Coordinates of C-alpha atoms in Angstrom, one line a residue:
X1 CA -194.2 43.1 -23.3
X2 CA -196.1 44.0 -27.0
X3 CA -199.9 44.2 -26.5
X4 CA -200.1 42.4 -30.0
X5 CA -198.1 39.3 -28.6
X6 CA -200.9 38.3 -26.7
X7 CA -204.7 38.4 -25.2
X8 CA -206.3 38.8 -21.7
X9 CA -209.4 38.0 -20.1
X10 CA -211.1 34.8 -19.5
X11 CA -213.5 35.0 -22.4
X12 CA -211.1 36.2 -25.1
X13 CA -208.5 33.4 -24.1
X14 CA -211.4 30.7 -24.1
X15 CA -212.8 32.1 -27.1
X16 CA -209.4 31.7 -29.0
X17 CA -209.1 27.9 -28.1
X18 CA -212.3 27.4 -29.2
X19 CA -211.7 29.0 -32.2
X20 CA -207.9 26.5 -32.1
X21 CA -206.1 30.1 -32.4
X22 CA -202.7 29.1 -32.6
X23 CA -201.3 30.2 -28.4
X24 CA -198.1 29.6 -27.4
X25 CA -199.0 29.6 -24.0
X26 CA -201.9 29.6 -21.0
X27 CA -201.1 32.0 -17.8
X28 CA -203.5 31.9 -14.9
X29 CA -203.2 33.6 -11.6
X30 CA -203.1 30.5 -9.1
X31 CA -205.7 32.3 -7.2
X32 CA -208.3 32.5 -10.4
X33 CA -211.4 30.0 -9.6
X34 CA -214.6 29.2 -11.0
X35 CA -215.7 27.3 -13.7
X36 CA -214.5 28.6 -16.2
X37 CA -211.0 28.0 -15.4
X38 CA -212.1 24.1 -15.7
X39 CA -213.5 24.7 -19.1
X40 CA -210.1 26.6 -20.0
X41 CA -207.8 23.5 -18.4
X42 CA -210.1 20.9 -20.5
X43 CA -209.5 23.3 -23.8
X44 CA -205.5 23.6 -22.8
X45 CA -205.4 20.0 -22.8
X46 CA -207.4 19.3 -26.0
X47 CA -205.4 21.5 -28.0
X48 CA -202.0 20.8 -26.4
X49 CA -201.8 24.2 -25.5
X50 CA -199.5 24.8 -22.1
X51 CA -201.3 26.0 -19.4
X52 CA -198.8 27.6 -16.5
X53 CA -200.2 28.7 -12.5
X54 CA -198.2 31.8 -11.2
X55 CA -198.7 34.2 -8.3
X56 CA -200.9 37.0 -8.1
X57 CA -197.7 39.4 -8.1
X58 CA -196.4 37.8 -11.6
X59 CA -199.2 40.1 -13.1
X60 CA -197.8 43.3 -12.0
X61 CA -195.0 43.6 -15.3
X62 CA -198.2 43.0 -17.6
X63 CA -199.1 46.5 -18.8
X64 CA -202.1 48.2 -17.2
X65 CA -205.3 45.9 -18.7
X66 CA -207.9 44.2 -17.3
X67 CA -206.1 40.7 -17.7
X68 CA -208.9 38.8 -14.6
X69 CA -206.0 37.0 -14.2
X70 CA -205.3 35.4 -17.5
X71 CA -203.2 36.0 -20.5
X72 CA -202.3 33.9 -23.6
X73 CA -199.5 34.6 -25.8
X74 CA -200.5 34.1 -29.3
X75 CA -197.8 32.5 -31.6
X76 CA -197.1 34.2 -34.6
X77 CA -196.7 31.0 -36.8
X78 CA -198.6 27.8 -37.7
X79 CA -197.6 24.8 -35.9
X80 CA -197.7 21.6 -38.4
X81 CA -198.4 18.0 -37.3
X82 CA -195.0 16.3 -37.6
X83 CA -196.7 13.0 -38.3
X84 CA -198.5 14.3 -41.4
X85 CA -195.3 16.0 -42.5
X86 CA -192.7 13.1 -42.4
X87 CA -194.9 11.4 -44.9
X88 CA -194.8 14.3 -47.4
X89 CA -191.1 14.4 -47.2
X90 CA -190.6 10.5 -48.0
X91 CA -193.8 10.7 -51.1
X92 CA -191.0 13.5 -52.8
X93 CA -188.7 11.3 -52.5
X94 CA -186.5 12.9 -50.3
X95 CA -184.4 11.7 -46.8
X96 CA -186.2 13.4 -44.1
X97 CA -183.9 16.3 -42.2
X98 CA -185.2 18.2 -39.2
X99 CA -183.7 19.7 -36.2
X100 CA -184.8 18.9 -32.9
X101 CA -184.7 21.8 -30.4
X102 CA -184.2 21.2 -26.9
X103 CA -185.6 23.5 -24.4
X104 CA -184.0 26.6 -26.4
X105 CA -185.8 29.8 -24.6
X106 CA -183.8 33.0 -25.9
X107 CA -186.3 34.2 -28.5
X108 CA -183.0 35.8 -30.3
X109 CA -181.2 32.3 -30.7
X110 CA -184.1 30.7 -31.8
X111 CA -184.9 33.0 -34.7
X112 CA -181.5 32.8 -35.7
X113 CA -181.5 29.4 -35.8
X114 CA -184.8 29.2 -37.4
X115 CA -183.0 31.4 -40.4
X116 CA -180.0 29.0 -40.5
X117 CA -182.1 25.8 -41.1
X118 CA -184.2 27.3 -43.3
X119 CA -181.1 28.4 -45.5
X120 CA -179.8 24.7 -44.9
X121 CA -182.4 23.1 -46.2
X122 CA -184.2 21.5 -42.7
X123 CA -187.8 20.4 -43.9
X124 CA -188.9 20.9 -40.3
X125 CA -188.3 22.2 -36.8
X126 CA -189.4 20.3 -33.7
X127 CA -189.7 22.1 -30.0
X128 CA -191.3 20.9 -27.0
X129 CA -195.1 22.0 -25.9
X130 CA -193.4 23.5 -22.6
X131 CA -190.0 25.2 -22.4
X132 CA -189.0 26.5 -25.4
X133 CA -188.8 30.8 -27.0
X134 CA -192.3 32.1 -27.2
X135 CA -192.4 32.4 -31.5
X136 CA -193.8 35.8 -31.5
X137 CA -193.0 38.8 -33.3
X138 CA -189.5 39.5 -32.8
X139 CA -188.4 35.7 -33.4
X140 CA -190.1 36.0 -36.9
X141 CA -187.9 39.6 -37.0
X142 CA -184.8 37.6 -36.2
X143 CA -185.3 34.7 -38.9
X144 CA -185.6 37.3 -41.2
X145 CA -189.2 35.6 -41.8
X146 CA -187.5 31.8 -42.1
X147 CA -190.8 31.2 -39.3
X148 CA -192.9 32.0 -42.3
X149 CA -191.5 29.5 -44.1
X150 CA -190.2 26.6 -42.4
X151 CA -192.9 24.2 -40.8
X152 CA -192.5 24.2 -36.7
X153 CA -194.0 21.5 -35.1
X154 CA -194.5 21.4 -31.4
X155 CA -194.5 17.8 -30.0
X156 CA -195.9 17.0 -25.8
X157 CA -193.6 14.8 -25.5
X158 CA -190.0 14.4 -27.1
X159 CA -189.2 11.3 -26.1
X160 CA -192.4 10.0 -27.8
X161 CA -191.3 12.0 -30.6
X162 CA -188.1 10.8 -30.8
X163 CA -189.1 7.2 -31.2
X164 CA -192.1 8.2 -33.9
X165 CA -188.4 9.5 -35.6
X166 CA -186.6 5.9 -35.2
X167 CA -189.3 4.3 -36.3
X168 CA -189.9 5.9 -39.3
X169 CA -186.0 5.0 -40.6
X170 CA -184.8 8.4 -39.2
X171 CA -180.8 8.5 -37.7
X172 CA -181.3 10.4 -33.8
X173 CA -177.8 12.4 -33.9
X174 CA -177.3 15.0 -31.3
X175 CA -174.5 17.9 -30.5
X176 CA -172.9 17.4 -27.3
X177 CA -169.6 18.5 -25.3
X178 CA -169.8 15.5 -24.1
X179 CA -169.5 13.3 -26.9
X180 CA -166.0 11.8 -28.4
X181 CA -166.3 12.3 -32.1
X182 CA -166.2 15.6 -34.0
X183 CA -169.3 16.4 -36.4
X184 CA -167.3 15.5 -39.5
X185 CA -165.8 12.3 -38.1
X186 CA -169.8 10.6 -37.7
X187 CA -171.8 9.9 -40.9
X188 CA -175.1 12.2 -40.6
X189 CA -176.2 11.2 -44.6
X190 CA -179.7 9.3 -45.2
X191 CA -182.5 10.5 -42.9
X192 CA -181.4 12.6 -40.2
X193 CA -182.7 14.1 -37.3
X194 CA -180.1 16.7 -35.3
X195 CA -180.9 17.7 -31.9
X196 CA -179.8 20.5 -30.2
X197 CA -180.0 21.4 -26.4
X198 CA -180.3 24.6 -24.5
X199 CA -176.5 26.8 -23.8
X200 CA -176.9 26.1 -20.0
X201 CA -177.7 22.1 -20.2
X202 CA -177.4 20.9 -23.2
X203 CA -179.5 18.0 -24.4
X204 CA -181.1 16.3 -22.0
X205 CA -179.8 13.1 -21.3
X206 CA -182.5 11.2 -21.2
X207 CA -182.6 12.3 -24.7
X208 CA -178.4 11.1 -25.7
X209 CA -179.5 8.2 -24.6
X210 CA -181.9 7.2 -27.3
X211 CA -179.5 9.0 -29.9
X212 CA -177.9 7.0 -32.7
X213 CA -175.1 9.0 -32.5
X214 CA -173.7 11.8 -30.6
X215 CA -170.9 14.6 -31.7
X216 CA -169.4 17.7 -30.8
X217 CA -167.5 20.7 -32.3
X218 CA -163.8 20.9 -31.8
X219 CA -162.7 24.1 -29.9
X220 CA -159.0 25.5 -30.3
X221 CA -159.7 28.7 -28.0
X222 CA -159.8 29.8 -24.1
X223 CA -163.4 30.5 -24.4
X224 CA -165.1 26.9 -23.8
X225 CA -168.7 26.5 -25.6
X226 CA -170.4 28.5 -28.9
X227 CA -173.8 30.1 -28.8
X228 CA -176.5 27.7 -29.2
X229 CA -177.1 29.4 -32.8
X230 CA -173.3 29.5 -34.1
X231 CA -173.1 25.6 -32.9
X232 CA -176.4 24.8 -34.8
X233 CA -175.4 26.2 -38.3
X234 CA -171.9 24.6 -37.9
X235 CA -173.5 21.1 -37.6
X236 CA -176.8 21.6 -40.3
X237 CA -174.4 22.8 -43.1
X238 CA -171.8 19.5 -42.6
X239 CA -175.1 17.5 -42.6
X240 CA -175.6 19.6 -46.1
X241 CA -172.6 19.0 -47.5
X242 CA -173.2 15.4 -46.7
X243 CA -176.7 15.4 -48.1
X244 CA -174.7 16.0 -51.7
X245 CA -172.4 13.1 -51.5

């Protein structure tokens, strides 16, 4: 773990949220009291920042700091309100496209993928407040600085999200094994919004079930799935190509 991917101690961390630093994540020792730990919970929730409780021992791989029990990871991008974003898109005159991702946690994958939409053309990247790659350092190293560039906006709830989307004239399409059509059998032109789910799950179904369509990518070898990254750039460039019809 880099010392510059995050901060420790119970005043530096509430100092940063008062100052809306942009944190990834809260992490308290369980065991912390006091009342300070309400004022951090109260700041957590007020900037939408996730707070986690782990065991005393879960401190033991943090390097040798006087932590009191708390770190925050600090996230080395800006995180953009989608709501003021999706009305930029539409004032240019353009059909909104952003990419939805679903619990992705390798930091690797998601850089990569982060580089792919940017080279696609994706006006925005959506990931969940809780359970999704810390964007840190390395994940900025793997989009080749796409992170820099390409707005990421972190949403508490998906599902809310999701249906801010379908309101606002946006098509929910998302990559699935499970689905019946192949990617370049289902039109994904207009105003588009892809989704794509973690390499283990998938989307989560709660979350097919509000799509407007579902595909998947045809597979001619023994080996059964792609990596999440690989599957991504196969689907954003056939919603390209069909940007230019």
């Amino acid at each position: 773990m880099k010392k510059d991917n995050f901060i420790y101690g119970i005043h530096p961390v509430l100092e940063a949220l008062h100052a809306n630093k942009e944190i990834e994540k809260v992490i308290v020792s369980g065991s912390l009291r006091g009342q300070s730990v309400g004022e951090l919970r109260t700041l957590c929730e007020k900037g939408q920042v996730p707070l986690q409780y782990v065991p005393n021992e879960w401190f033991n791989k943090i390097p040798k700091v006087n932590h009191q029990g708390i770190i925050a990871y600090i996230s080395a991008v800006e995180y953009h309100p989608l709501e003021q974003i999706l009305p930029m898109i539409y004032d240019r005159g353009e059909d909104p496209f952003l990419l939805i991702l679903d619990r992705i946690t390798d930091v690797r994958n998601f850089g990569s993928i982060a580089r792919t939409a940017e080279c696609a053309g994706v006006h925005a990247i959506i990931v969940p407040s809780r359970g999704h790659a810390l964007i840190n350092s390395d994940a900025v190293k793997t989009s080749a600085g796409a992170l820099n560039t390409i707005p990421v906006c972190r949403e508490e709830n998906l599902k809310e999200t999701i249906t801010f989307l379908k309101n606002s004239g946006l098509r929910i399409v998302a990559a699935t094994e499970k689905a019946e059509k192949s990617y370049t059998d289902v039109d994904m032109s207009g105003p588009v919004a892809l989704i794509m789910g973690s390499e283990e799950d998938g989307v989560s179904s709660a979350y097919l079930k509000m799509c407007d369509a579902t595909v998947r990518i045809p597979l001619h070898g023994e080996i059964t799935s792609l990596n999440v990254s690989v599957a991504t750039g196969i689907v954003l460039f056939e919603i390209c190509k069909e940007r230019r019809i």
